[in-house]
Short mmCIF file of C-alpha atoms and ligand atoms in Angstrom, two decimals:
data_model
loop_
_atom_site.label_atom_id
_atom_site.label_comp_id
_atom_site.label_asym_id
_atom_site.label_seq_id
_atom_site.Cartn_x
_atom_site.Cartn_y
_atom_site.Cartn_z
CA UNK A 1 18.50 53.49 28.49
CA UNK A 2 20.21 51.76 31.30
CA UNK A 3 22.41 48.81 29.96
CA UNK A 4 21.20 46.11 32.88
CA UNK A 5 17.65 46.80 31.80
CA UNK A 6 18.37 45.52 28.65
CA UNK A 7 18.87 41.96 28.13
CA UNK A 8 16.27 38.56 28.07
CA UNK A 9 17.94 37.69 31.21
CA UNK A 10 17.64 40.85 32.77
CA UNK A 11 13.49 40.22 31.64
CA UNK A 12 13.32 36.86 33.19
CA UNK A 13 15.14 39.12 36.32
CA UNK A 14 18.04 37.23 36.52
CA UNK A 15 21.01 38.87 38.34
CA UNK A 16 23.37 40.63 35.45
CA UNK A 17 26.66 40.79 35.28
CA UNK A 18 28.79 44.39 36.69
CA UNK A 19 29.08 46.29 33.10
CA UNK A 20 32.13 47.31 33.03
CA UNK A 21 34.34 48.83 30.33
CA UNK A 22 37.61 49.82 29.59
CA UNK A 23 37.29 51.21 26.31
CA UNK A 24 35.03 50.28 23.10
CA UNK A 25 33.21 47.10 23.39
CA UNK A 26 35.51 45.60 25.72
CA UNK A 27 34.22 42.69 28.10
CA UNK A 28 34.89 41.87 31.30
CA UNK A 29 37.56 38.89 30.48
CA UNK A 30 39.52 42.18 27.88
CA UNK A 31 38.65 40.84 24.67
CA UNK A 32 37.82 43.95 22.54
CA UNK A 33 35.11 43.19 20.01
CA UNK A 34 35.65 44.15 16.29
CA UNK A 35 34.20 41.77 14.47
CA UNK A 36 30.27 41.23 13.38
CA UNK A 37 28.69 38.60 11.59
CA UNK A 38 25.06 40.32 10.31
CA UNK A 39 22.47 37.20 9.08
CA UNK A 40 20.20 38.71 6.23
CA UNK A 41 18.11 36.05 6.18
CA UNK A 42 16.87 32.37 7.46
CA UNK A 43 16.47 31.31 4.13
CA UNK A 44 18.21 28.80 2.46
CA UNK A 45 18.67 26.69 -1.30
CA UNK A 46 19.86 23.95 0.53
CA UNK A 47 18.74 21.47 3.89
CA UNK A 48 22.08 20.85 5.24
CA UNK A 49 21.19 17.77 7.68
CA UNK A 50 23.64 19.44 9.95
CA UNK A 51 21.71 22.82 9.82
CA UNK A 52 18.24 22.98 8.22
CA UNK A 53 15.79 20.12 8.97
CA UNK A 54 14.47 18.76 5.80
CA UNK A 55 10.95 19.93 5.68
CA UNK A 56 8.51 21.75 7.18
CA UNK A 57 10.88 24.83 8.33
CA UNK A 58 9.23 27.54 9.14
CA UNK A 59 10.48 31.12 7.97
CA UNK A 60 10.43 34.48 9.47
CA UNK A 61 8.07 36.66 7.69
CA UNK A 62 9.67 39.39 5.77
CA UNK A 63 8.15 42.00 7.97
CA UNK A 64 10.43 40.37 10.98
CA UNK A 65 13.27 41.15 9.00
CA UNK A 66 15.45 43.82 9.44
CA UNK A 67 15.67 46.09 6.30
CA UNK A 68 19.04 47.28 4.60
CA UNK A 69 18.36 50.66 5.98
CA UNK A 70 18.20 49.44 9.28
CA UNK A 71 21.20 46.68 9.24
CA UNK A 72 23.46 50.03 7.77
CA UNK A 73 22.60 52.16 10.86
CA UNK A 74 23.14 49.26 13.14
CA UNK A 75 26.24 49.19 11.40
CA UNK A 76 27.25 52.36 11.60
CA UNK A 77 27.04 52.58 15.30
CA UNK A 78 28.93 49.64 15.87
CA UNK A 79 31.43 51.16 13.46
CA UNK A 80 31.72 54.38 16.24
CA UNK A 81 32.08 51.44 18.79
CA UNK A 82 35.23 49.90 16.84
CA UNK A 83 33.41 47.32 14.63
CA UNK A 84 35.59 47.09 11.16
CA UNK A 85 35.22 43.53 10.25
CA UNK A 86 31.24 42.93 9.13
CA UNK A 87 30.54 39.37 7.75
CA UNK A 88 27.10 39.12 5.61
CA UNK A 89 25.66 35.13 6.09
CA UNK A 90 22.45 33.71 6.82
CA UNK A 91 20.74 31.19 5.85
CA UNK A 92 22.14 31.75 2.32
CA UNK A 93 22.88 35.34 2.12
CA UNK A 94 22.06 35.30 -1.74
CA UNK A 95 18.67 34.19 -1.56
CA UNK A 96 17.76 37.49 0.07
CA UNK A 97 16.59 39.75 -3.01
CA UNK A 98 18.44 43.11 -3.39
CA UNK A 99 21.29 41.58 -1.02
CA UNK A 100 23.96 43.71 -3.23
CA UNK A 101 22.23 47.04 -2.37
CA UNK A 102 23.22 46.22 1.01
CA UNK A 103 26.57 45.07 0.25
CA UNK A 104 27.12 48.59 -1.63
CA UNK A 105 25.30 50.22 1.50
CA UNK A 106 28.13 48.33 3.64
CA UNK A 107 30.94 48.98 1.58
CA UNK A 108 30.48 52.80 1.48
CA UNK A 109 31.21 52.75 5.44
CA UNK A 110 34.82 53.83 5.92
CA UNK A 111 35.48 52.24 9.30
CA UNK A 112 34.44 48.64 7.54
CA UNK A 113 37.71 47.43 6.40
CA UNK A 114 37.02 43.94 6.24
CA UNK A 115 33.59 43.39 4.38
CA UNK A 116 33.21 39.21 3.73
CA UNK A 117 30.28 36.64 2.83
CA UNK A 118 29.81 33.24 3.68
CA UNK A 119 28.10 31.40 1.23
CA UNK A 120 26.76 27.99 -0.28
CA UNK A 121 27.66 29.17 -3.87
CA UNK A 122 24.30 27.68 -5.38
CA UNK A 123 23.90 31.36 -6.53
CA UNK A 124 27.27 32.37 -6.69
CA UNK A 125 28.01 32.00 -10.58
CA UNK A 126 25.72 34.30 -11.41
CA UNK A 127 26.73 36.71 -8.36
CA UNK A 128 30.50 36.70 -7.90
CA UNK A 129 31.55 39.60 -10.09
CA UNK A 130 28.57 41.15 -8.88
CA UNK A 131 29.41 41.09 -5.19
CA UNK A 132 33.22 41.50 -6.18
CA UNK A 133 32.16 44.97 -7.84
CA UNK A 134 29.71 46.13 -4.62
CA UNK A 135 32.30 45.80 -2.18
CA UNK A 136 32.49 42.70 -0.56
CA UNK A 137 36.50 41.39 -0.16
CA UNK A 138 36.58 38.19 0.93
CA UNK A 139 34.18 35.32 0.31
CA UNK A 140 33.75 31.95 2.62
CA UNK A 141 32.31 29.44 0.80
CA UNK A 142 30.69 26.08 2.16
CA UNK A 143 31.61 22.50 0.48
CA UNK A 144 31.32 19.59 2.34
CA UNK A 145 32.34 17.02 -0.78
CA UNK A 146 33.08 16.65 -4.45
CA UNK A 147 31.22 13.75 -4.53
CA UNK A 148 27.88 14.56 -6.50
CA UNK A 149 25.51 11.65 -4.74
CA UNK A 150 27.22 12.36 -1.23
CA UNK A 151 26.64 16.02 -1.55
CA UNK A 152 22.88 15.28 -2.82
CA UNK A 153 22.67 13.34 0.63
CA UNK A 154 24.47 15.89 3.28
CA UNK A 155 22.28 19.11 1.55
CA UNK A 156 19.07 17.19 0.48
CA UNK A 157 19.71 19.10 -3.16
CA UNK A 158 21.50 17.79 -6.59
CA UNK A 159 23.25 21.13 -6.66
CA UNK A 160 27.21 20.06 -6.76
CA UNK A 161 27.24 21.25 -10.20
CA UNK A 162 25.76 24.84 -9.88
CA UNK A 163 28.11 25.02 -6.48
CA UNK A 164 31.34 24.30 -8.45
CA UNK A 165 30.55 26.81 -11.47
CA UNK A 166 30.12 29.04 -8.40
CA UNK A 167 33.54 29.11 -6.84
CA UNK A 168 34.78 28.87 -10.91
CA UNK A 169 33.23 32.53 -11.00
CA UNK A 170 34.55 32.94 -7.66
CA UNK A 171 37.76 32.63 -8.77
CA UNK A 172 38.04 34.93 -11.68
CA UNK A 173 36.30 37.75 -9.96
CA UNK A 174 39.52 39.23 -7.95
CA UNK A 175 38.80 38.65 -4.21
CA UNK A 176 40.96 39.57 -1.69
CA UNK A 177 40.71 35.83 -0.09
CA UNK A 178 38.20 32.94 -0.95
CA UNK A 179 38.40 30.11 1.62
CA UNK A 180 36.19 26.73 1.27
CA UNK A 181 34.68 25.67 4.37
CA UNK A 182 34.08 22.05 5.21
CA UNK A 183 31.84 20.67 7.98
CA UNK A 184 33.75 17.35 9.45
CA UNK A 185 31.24 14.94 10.82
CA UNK A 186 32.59 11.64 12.41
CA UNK A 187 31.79 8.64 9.96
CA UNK A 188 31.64 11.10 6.67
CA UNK A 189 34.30 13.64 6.55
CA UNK A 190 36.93 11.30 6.69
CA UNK A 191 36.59 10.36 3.74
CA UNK A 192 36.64 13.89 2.16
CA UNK A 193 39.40 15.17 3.83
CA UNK A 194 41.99 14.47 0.80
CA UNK A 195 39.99 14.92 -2.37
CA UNK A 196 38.85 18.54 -0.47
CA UNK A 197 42.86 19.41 0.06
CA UNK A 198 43.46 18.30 -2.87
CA UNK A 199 40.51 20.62 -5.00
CA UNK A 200 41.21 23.20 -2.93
CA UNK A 201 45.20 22.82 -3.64
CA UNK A 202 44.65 22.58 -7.19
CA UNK A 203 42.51 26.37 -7.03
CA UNK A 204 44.67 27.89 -4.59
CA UNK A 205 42.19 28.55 -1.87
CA UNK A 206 42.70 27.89 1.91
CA UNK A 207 40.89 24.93 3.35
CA UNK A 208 39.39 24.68 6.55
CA UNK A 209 37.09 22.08 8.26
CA UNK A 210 34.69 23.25 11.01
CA UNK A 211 34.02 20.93 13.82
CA UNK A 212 29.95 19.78 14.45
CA UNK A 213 28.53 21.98 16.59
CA UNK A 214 24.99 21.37 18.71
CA UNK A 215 23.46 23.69 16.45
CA UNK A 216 21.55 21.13 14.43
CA UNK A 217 17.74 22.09 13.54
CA UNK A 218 17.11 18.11 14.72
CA UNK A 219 18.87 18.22 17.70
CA UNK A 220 20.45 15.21 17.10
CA UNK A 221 23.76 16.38 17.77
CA UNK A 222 26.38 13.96 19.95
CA UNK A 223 29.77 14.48 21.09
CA UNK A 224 30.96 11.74 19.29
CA UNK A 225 30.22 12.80 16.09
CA UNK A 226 32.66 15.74 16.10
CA UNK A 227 35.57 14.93 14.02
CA UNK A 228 38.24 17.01 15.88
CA UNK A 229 40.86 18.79 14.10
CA UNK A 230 43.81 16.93 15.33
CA UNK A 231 42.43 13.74 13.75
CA UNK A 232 41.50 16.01 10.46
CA UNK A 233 45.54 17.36 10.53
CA UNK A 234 46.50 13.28 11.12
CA UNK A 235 44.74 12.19 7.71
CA UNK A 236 46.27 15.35 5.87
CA UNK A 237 50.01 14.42 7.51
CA UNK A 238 49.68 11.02 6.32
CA UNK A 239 47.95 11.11 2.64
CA UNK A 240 49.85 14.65 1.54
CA UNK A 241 52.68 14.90 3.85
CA UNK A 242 54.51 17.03 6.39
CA UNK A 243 52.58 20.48 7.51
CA UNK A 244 53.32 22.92 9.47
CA UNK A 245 52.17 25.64 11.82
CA UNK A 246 51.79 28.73 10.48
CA UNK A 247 50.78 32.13 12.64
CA UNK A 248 47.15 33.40 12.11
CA UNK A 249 46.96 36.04 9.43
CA UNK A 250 44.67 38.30 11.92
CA UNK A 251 45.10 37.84 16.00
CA UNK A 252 41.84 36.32 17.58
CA UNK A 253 41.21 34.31 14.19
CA UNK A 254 39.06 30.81 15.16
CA UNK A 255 41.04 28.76 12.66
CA UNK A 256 44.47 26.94 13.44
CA UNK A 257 46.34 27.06 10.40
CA UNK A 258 48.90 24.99 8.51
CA UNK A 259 51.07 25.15 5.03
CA UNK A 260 51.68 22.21 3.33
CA UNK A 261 55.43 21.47 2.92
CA UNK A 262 55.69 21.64 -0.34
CA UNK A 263 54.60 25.17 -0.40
CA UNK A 264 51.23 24.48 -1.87
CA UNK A 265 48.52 25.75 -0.41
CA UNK A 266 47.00 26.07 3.11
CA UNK A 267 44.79 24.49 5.53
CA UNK A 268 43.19 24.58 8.81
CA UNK A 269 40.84 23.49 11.42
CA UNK A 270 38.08 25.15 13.46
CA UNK A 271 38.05 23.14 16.23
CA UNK A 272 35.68 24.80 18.49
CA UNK A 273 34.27 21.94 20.22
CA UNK A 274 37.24 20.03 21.17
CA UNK A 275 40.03 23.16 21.52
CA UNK A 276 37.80 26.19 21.94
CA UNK A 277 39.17 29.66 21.09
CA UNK A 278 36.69 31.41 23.73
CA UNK A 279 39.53 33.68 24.94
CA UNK A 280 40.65 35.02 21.62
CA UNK A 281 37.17 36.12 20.36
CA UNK A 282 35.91 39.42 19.60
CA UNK A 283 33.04 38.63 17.61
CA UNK A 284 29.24 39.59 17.95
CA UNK A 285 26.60 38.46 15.57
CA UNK A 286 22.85 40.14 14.89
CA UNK A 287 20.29 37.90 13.41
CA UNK A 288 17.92 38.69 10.44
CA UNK A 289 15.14 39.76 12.99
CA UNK A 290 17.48 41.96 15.00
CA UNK A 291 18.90 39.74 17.80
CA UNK A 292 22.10 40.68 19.00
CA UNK A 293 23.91 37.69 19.93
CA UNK A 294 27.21 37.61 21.97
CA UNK A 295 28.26 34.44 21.25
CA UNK A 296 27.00 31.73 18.65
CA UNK A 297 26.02 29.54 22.08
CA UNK A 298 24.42 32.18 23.87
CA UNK A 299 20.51 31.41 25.23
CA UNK A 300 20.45 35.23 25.81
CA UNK A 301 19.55 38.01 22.77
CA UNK A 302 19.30 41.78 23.30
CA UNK A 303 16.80 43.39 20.90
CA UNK A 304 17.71 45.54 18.31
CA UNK A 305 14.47 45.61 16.30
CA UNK A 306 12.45 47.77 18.31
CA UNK A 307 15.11 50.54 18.87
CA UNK A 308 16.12 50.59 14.74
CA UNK A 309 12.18 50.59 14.14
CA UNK A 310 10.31 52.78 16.76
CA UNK A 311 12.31 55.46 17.37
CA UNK A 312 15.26 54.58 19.29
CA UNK A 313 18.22 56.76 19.19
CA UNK A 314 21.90 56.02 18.43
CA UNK A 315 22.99 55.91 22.42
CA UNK A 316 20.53 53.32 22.70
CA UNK A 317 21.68 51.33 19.92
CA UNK A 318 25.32 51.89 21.43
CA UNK A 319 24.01 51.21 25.08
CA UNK A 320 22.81 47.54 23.44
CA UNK A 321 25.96 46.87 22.50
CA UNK A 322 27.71 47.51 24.85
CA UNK A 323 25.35 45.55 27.44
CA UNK A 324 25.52 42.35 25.12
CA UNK A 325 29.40 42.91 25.28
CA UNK A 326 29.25 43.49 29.17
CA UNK A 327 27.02 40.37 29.76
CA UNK A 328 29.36 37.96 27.45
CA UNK A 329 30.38 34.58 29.24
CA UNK A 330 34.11 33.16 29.69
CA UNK A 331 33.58 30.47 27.61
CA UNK A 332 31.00 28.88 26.10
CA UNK A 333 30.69 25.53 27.85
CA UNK A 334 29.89 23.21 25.26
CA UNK A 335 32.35 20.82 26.91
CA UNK A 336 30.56 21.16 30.27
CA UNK A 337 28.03 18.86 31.35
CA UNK A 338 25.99 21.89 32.40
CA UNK A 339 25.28 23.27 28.22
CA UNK A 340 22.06 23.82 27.33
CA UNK A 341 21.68 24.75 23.71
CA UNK A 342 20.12 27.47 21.90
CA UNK A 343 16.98 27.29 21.07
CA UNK A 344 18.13 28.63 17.44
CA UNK A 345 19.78 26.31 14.89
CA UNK A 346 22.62 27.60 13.07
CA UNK A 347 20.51 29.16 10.06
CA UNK A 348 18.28 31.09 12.57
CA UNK A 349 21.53 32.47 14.07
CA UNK A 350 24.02 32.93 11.02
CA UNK A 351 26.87 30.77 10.97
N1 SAM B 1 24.43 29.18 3.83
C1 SAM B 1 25.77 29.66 3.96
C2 SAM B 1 26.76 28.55 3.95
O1 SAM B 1 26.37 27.40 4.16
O2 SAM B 1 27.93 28.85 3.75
C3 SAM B 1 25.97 30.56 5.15
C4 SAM B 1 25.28 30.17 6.43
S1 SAM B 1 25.80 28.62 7.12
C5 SAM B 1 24.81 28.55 8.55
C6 SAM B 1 27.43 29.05 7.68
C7 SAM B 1 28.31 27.91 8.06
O3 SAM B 1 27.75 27.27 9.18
C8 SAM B 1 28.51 26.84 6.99
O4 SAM B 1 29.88 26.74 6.67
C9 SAM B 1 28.02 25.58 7.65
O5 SAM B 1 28.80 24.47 7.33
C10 SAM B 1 28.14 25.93 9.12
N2 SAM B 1 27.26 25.12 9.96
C11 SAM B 1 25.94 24.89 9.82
N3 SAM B 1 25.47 24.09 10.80
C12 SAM B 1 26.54 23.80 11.59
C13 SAM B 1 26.72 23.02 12.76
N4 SAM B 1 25.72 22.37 13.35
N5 SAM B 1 27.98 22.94 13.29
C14 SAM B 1 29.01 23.61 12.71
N6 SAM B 1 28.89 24.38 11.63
C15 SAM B 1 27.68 24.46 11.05
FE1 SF4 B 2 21.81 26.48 4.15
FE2 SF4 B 2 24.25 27.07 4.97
FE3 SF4 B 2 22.53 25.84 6.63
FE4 SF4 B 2 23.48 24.50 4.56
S1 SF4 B 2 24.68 25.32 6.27
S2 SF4 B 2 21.31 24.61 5.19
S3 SF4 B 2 23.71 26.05 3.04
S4 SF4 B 2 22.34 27.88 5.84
#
């Protein structure tokens, strides 16, 4: 299949970018792509205001959804293209019934060295050794605040209580790396900022506080209610003390991270509204239907579904790849007055 044929763009007949590689999912700005972020479902146990509106959403049917046999081959011909890092999300990832099989399915693929989950941990108590034992190394877990009537309010669900046994089980089941993740909205994450440290401190675990992205299900999203990082690092500096750089664990990583002076523990910012990373990233994403996604801003999707389903053959799947790699922007120009948003809120697309 010819790689400019593929594309929504290329359907709506837009002009396509000269494909051009030198080497294994490589785009035209060099970054090399290693990294995928697979969504298993659009289903969640929580309405995160940020994310999920809070009723009425309407669900892919399960027939949309790409099954475990047909996320593994993806998989495995990305692998042959020099994906190693696979991320499982969603939605919540653990809501999807038999989501281990796939783990195990996953974890049996030598070239995936790096096999993670992100996570609201409403399930996770009853999963984490579970998911520790199929293969998955390092877990991402969402938590906003420790405060039991603020959390009720930012997910719509009492579930504080459930989430904290989670990361509990979390912790005693041997992960590689378990990092809590903490949306910072102007006007309510201020507040969080030190009680968060300080849990996360107290458990060892690294710390890091996404910016708000215009992802929201409500569209209600406004530049002024991104919290950005530097302000985040200000409130650390002055309520725990001095911190300091330190360099990213893995090249290309989105977070700018920091070690407390004292030696305990870690923290850092994701600050891709206000300092994007656009030039470091190597990271594709395919949806639960089977819409591979170059970048989490991206208004374009190439179509996997039809190739894994009717027949297509590996070279195809590879030729999709590599044409969503080829057509993949500079930057992705949320700080432009020209941004449009996707369509897709952030559980449609996997976070
Ligand atoms: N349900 C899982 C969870 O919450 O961890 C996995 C999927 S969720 C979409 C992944 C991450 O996306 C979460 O850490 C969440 O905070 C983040 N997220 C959701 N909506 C966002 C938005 N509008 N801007 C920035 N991050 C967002
Ligand atoms: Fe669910 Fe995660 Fe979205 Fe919250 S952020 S609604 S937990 S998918």
């Amino acid at each position: 299949m010819d790689p400019s044929r593929l594309g929504d763009a290329a359907h709506r007949g837009e002009e396509q970018p000269v494909v051009s590689f030198r080497g294994p999912l490589v785009d035209r700005f060099g970054r090399t792509h290693t990294d995928l972020r697979i969504s298993v479902t659009d289903r969640c146990n929580l309405r995160c205001l940020y994310c999920m509106a809070a009723e009425g959403v309407e669900f892919r049917p399960h027939s949309a959804i790409l099954s475990f046999e047909e996320i593994e081959r993806f998989v495995r011909v990305a692998a042959r293209l020099g994906i190693g890092k696979v991320r499982i999300t969603g939605g919540d990832p653990l809501v999807r019934r038999g989501v281990l099989h796939l783990v195990e399915m996953l974890a049996a693929l030598p070239e995936i060295r790096d096999l993670a989950m992100t996570t609201n941990a409403v399930l996770l108590e009853e999963y984490a050794h579970r998911l520790k034992a199929a293969g998955i190394h390092r877990l991402n877990i969402s938590l906003d605040t420790l405060d039991r009537k603020r959390f009720e309010q930012i997910t719509r669900r009492d579930e504080l209580p459930r989430v904290l046994r989670g990361i509990e089980a979390a912790c005693r089941a041997g992960f590689r790396q378990i990092k809590l993740n903490a949306l910072a909205i102007r006007g309510r994450t201020e507040k969080e900022i030190v009680p968060l440290a300080r849990f996360a401190r107290d458990y060892g675990l690294e710390l890091r506080f996404i910016e708000f992205m215009p992802l929201d299900a409500a569209r209600q999203w406004r530049s002024d209610q991104v919290l950005p990082g530097h302000e985040i690092l200000e409130i650390l500096r002055e309520n725990l003390g001095p911190i300091e750089a330190v360099v990213p664990d893995v090249p290309g990583a989105p977070a700018s991270v920091y070690r407390f002076a004292d030696g305990r523990g870690r923290v850092g910012v994701i600050a891709t509204v206000t300092e994007p990373f656009c030039d470091q990233c190597g990271r594709l994403r395919l949806t639960a239907e089977g819409k591979l996604r170059n970048c989490l801003f991206a208004t374009d999707e190439w179509d996997a579904r039809p190739l894994l389903r009717d027949g297509g053959t590996d070279d195809e799947i590879a030729q999709l790849l590599l044409a969503a790699v080829g057509a993949k922007k500079k930057a992705h120009g949320t700080d432009t007055g020209e941004f449009a948003a996707p369509e897709q809120s952030m559980h449609q697309i996997g976070g």
